[in-house]
PDB file of C-alpha atoms in Angstrom:
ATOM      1  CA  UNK A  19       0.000   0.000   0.000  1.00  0.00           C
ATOM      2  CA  UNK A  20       1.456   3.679  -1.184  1.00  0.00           C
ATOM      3  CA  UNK A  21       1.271   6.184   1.649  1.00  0.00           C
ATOM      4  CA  UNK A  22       3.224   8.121   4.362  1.00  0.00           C
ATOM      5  CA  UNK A  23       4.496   6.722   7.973  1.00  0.00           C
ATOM      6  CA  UNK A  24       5.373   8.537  10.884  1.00  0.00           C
ATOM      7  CA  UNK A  25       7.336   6.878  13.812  1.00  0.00           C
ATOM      8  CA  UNK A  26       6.277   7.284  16.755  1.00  0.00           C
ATOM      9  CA  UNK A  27       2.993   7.565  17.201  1.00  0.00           C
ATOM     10  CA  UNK A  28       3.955   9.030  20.285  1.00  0.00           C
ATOM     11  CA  UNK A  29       7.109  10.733  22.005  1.00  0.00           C
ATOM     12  CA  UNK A  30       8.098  11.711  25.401  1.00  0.00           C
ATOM     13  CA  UNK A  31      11.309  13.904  25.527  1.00  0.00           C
ATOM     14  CA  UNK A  32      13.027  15.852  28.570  1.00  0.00           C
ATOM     15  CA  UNK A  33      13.193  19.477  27.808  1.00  0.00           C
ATOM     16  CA  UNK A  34      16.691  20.475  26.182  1.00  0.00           C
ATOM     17  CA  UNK A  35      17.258  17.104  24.296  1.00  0.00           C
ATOM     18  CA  UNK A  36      16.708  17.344  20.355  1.00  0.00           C
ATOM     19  CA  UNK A  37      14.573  15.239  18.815  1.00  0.00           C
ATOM     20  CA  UNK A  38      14.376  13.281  15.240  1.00  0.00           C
ATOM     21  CA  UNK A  39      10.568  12.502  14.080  1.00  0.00           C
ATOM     22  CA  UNK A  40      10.439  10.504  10.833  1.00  0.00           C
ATOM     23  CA  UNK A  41       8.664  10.732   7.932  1.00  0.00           C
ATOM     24  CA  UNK A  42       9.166   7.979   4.631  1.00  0.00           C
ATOM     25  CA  UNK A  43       6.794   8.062   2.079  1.00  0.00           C
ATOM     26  CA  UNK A  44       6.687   5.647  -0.972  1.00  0.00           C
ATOM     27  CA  UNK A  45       4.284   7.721  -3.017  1.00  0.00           C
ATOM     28  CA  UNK A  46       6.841   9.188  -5.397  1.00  0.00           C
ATOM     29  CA  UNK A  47       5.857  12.685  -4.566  1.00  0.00           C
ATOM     30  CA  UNK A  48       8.744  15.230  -5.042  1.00  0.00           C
ATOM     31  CA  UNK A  49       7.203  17.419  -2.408  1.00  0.00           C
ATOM     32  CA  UNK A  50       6.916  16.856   1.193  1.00  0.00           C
ATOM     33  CA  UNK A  51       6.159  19.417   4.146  1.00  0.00           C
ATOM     34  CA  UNK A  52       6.283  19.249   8.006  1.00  0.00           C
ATOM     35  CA  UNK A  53       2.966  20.939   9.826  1.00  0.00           C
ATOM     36  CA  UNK A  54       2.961  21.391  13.907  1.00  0.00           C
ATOM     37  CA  UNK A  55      -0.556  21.588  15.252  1.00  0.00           C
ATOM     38  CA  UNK A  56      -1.801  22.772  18.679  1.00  0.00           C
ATOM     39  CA  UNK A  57      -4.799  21.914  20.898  1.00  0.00           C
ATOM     40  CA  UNK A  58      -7.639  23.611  18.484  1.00  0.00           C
ATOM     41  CA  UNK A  59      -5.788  25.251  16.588  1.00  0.00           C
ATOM     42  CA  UNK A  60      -5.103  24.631  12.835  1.00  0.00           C
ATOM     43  CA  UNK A  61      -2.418  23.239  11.102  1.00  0.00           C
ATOM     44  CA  UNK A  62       0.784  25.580  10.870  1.00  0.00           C
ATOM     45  CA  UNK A  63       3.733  25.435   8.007  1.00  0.00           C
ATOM     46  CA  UNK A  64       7.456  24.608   9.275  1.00  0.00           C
ATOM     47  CA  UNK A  65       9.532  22.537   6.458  1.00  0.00           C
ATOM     48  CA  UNK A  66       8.382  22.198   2.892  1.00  0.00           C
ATOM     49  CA  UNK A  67      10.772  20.220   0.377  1.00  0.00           C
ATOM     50  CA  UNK A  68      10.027  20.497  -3.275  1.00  0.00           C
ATOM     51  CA  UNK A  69      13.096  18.694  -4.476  1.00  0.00           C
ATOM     52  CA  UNK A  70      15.748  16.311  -3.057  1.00  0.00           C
ATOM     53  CA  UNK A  71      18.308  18.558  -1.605  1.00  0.00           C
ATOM     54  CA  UNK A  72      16.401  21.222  -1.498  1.00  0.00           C
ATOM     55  CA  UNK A  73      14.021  22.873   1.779  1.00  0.00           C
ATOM     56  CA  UNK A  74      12.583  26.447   2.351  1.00  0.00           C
ATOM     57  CA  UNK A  75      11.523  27.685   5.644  1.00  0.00           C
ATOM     58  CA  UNK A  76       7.721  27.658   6.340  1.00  0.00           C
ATOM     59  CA  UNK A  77       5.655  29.772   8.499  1.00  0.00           C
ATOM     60  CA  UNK A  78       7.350  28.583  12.006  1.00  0.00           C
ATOM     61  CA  UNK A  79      10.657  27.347  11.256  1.00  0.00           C
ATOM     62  CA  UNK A  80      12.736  28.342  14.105  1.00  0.00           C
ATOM     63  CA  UNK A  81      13.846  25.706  17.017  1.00  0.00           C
ATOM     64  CA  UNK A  82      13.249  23.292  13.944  1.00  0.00           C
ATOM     65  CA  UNK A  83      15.769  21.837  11.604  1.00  0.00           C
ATOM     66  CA  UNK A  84      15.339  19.073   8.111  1.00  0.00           C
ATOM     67  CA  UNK A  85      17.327  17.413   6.136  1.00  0.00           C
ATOM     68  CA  UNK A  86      15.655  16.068   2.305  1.00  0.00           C
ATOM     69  CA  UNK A  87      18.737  13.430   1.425  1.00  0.00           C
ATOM     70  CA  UNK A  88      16.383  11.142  -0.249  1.00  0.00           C
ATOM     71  CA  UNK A  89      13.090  11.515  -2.065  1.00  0.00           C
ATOM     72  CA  UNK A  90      11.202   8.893   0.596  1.00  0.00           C
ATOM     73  CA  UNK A  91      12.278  10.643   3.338  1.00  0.00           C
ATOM     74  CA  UNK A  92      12.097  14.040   5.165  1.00  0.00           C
ATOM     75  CA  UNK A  93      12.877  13.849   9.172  1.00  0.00           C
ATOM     76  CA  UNK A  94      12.451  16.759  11.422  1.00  0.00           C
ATOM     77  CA  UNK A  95      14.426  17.899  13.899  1.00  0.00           C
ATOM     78  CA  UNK A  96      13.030  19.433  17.197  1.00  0.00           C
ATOM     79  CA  UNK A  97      15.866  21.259  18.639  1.00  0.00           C
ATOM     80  CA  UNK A  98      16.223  22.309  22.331  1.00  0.00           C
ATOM     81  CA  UNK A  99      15.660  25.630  21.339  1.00  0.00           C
ATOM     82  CA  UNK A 100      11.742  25.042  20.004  1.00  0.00           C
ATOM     83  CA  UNK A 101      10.102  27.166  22.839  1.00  0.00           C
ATOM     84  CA  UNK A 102       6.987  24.980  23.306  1.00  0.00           C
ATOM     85  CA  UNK A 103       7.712  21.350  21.306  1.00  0.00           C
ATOM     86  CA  UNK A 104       5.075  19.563  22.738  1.00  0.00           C
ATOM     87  CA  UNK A 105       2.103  19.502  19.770  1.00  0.00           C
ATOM     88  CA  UNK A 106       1.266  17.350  17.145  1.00  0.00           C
ATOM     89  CA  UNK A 107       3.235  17.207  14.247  1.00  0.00           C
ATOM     90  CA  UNK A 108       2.323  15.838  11.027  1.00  0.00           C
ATOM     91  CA  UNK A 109       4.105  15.297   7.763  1.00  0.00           C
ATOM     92  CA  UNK A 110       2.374  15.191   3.743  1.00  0.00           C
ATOM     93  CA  UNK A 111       3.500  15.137   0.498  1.00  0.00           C
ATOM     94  CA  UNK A 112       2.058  16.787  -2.222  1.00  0.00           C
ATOM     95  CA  UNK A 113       1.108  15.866  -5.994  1.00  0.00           C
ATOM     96  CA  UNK A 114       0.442  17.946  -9.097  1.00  0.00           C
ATOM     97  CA  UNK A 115      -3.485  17.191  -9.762  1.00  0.00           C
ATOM     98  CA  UNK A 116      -3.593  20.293 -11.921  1.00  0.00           C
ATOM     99  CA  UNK A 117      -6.275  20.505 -14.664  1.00  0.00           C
ATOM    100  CA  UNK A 118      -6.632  22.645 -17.467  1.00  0.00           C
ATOM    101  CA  UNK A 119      -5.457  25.937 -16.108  1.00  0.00           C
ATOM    102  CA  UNK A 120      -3.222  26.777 -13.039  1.00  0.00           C
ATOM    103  CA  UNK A 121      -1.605  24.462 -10.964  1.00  0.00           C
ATOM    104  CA  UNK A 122      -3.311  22.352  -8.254  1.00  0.00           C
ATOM    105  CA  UNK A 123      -1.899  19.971  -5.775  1.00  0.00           C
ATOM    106  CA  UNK A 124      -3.206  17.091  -3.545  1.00  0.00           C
ATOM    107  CA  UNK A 125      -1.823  16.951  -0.220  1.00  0.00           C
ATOM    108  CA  UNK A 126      -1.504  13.519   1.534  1.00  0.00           C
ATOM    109  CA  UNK A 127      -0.673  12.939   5.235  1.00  0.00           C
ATOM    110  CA  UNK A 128       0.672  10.916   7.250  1.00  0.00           C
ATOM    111  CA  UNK A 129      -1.153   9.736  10.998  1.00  0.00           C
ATOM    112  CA  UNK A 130       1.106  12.449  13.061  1.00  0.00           C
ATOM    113  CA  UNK A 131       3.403  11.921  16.017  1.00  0.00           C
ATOM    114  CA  UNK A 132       2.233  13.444  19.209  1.00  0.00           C
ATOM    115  CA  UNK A 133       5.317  15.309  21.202  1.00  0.00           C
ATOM    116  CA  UNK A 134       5.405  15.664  24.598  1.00  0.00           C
ATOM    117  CA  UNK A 135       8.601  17.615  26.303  1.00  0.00           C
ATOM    118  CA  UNK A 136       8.478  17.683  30.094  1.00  0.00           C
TER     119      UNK A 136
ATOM    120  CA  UNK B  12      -2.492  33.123  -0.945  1.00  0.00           C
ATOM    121  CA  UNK B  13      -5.828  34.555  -0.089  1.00  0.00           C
ATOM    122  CA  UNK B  14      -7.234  34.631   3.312  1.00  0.00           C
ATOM    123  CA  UNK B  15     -10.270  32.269   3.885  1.00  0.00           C
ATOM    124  CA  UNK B  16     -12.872  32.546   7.030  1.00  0.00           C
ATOM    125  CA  UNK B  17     -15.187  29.749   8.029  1.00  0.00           C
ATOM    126  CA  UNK B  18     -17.620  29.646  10.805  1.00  0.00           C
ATOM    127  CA  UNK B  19     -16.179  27.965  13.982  1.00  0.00           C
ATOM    128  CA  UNK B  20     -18.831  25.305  14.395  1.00  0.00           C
ATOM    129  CA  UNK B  21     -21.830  24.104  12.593  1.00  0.00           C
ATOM    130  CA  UNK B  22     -24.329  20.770  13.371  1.00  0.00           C
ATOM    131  CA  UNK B  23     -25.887  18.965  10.959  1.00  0.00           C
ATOM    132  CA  UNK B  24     -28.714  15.750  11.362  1.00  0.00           C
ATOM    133  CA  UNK B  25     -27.826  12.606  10.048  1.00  0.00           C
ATOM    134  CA  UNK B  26     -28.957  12.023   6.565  1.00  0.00           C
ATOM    135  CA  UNK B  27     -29.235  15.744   6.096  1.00  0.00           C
ATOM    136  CA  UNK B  28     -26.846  17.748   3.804  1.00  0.00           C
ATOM    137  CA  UNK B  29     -24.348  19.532   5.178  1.00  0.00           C
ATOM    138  CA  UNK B  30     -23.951  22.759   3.885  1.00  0.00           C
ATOM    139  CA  UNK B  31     -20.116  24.341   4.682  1.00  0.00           C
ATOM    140  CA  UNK B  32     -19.323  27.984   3.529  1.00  0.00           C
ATOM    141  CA  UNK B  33     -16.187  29.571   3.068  1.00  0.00           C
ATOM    142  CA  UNK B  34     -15.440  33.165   2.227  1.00  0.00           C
ATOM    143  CA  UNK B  35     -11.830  34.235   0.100  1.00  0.00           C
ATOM    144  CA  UNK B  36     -12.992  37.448  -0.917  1.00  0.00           C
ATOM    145  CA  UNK B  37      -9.199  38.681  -2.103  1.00  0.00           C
ATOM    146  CA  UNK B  38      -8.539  35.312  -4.061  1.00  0.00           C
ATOM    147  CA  UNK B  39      -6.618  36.023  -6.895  1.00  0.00           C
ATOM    148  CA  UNK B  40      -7.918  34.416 -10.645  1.00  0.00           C
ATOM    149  CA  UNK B  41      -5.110  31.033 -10.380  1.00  0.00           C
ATOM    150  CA  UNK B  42      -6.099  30.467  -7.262  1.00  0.00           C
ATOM    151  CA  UNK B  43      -7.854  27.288  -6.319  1.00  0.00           C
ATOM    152  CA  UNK B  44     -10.403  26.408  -3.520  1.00  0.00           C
ATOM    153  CA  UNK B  45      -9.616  23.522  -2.208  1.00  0.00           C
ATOM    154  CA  UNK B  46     -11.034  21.417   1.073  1.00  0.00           C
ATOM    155  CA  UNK B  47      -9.693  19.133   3.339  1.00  0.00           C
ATOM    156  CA  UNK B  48     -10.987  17.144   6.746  1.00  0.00           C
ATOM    157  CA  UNK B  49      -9.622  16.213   9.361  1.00  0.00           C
ATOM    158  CA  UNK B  50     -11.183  13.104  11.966  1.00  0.00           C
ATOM    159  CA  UNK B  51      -9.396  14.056  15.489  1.00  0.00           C
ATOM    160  CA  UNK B  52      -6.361  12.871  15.729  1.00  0.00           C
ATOM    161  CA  UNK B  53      -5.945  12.242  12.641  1.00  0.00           C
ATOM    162  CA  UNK B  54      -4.118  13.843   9.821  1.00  0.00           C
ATOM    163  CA  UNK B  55      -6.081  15.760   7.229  1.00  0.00           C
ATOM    164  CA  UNK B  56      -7.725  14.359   3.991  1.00  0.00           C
ATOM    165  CA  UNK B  57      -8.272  16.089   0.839  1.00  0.00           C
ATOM    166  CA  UNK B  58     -12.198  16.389  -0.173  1.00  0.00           C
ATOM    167  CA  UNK B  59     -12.000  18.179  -3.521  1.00  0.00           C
ATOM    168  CA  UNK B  60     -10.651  21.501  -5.535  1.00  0.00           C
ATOM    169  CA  UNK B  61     -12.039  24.180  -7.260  1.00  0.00           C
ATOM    170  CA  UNK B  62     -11.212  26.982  -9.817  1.00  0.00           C
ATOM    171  CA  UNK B  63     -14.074  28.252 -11.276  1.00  0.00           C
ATOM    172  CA  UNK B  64     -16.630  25.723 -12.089  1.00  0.00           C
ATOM    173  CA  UNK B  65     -18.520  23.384  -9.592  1.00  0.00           C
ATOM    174  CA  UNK B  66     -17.301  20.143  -9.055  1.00  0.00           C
ATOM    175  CA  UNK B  67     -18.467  16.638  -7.906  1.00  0.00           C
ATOM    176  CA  UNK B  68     -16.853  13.490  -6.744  1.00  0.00           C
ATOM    177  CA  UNK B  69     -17.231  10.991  -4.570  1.00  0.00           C
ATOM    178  CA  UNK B  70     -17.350  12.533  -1.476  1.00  0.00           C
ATOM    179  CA  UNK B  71     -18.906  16.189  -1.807  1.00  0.00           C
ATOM    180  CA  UNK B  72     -20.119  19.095  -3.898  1.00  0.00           C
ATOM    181  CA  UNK B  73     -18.052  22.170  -4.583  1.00  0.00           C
ATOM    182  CA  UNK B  74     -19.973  25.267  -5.062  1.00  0.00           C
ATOM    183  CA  UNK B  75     -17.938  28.198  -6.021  1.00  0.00           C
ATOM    184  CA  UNK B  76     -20.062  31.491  -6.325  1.00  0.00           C
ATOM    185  CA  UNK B  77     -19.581  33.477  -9.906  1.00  0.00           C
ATOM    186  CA  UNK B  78     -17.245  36.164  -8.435  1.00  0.00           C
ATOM    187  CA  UNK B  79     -15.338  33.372  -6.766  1.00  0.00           C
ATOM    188  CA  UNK B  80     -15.080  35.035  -3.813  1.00  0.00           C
ATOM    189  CA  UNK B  81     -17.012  32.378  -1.592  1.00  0.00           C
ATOM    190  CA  UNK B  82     -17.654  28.630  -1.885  1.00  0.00           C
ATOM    191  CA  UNK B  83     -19.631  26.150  -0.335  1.00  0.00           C
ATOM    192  CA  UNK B  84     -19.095  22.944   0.264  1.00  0.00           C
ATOM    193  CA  UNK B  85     -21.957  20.253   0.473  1.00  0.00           C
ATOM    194  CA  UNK B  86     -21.315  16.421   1.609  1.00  0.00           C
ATOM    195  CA  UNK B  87     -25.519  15.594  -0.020  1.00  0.00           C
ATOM    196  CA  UNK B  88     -26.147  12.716   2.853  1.00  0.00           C
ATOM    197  CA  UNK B  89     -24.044  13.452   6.133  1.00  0.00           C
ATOM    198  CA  UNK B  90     -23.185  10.819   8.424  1.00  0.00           C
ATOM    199  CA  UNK B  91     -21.704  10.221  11.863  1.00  0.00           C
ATOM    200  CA  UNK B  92     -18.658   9.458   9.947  1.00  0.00           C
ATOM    201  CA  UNK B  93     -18.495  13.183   8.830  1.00  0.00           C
ATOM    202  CA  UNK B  94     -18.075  14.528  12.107  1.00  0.00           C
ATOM    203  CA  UNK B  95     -14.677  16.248  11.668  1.00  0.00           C
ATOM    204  CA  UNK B  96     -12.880  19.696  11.323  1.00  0.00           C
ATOM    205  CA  UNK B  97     -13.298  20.928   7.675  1.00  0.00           C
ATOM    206  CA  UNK B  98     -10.786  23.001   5.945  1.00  0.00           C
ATOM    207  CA  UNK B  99     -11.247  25.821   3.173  1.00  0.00           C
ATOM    208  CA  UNK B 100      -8.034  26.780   1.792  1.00  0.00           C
ATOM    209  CA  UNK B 101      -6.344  28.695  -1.573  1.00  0.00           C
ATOM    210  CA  UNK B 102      -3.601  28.455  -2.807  1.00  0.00           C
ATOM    211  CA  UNK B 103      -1.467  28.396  -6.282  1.00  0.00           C
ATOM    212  CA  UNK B 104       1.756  26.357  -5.405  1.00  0.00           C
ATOM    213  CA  UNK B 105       2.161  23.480  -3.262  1.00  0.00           C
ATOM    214  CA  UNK B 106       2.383  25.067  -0.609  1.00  0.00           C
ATOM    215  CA  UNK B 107      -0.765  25.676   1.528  1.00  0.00           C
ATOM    216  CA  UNK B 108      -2.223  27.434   4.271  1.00  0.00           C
ATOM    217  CA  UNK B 109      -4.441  25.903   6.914  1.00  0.00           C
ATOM    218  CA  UNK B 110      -7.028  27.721   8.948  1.00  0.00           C
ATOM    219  CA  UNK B 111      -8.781  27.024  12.135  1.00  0.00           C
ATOM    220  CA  UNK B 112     -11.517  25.435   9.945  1.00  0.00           C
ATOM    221  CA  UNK B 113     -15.492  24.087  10.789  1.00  0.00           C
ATOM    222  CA  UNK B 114     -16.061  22.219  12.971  1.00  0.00           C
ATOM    223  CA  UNK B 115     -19.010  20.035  12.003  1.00  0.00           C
ATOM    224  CA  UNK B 116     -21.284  17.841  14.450  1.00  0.00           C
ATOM    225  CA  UNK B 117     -23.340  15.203  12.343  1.00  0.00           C
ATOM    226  CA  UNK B 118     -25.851  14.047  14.926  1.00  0.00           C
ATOM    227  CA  UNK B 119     -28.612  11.469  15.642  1.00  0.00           C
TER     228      UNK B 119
END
């Protein structure tokens, strides 16, 4: 079955250790993106990969680092200087579904890992 | 990409449509509508995309007004199932924007 995975389902870190969530998809989509979401709140931009190699900065980036070595994969990195790391973070890749004019894309997630720094 | 507002919460009966609107009044002309859901805990799923014309598929109804400046989305028979957050969103790239979204009850 094609799709994303995220391991853990769950983490529990002590505050001031970094910490490496992965992401692997087997989809074949060139772009995948990292989201962090709160307790009712939406879903909010961090990493976003178009290309192997290749990451820009999304709407949060900061205490957050990625690396895009392969095309499957895209882990993040919580560092110890993320503020507040405890959320839920979830990972998607995107592909082109455009039409006949403009471009549209599909996003796909994964099921999330739930942080929890105490 | 334009800004999209969505009322916080909505209900809906079982078996009744459920009728989800979305203003983007400052969309630009290449920008799509687009919808997504997301069951708690869960990660999000795409519904269906817009431009200009409605569409249909499996799951819903997009109905995007002639100015395109609102839509509304309409799942015809709603279930329990359907109880989720639902999210309008625009965009031109890959790269989208997620709102606080509706949160629709489907009940009994």
């Amino acid at each position: 079955d094609g799709g994303i995975t995220q391991s853990p389902k769950y983490l529990f870190r002590k505050e001031g250790q970094n910490v490496t969530l992965s992401c692997e998809q087997n989809l074949n989509h060139d772009a995948m993106y990292w989201y962090r979401q709160d307790p009712g709140q939406g879903l909010r931009l961090i990493y976003y990969s178009q290309i192997v190699n290749d990451f820009q900065k999304g709407d949060i980036a900061e205490g957050y680092s990625v690396s895009r070595e392969k095309k499957e994969s895209f882990p993040l990195t919580v560092t110890s200087a993320q503020k507040n790391p405890t959320a839920f973070y979830l990972c998607a890749s995107s592909i082109d579904i455009s039409r006949t004019s403009g471009r549209a894309y599909e996003q796909y997630f994964g099921p999330g890992t739930r942080l929890t720094v105490t | 990409d334009a800004k999209t507002t969505q009322p916080p919460s909505m209900d809906c009966a079982e078996g009744r449509a459920a009728n989800l609107p979305c203003n983007h009044s400052t969309i630009s002309g290449n920008e799509y509508v687009y919808w997504y859901r997301q069951i708690h805990s869960q990660g999000p799923q795409y519904i269906i995309h817009g431009l200009k014309n409605n569409e249909t598929n499996e799951m819903a109804s997009l109905i995007i007004t002639e100015d395109r400046k609102s839509s509304t989305l309409i799942l015809p028979h709603a279930t329990l199932r359907d109880t989720a957050v639902y999210y309008c969103l625009t965009g031109t790239a890959s790269k989208l924007t997620f709102g606080t979204g509706t949160r629709l009850q489907v009940t009994l």
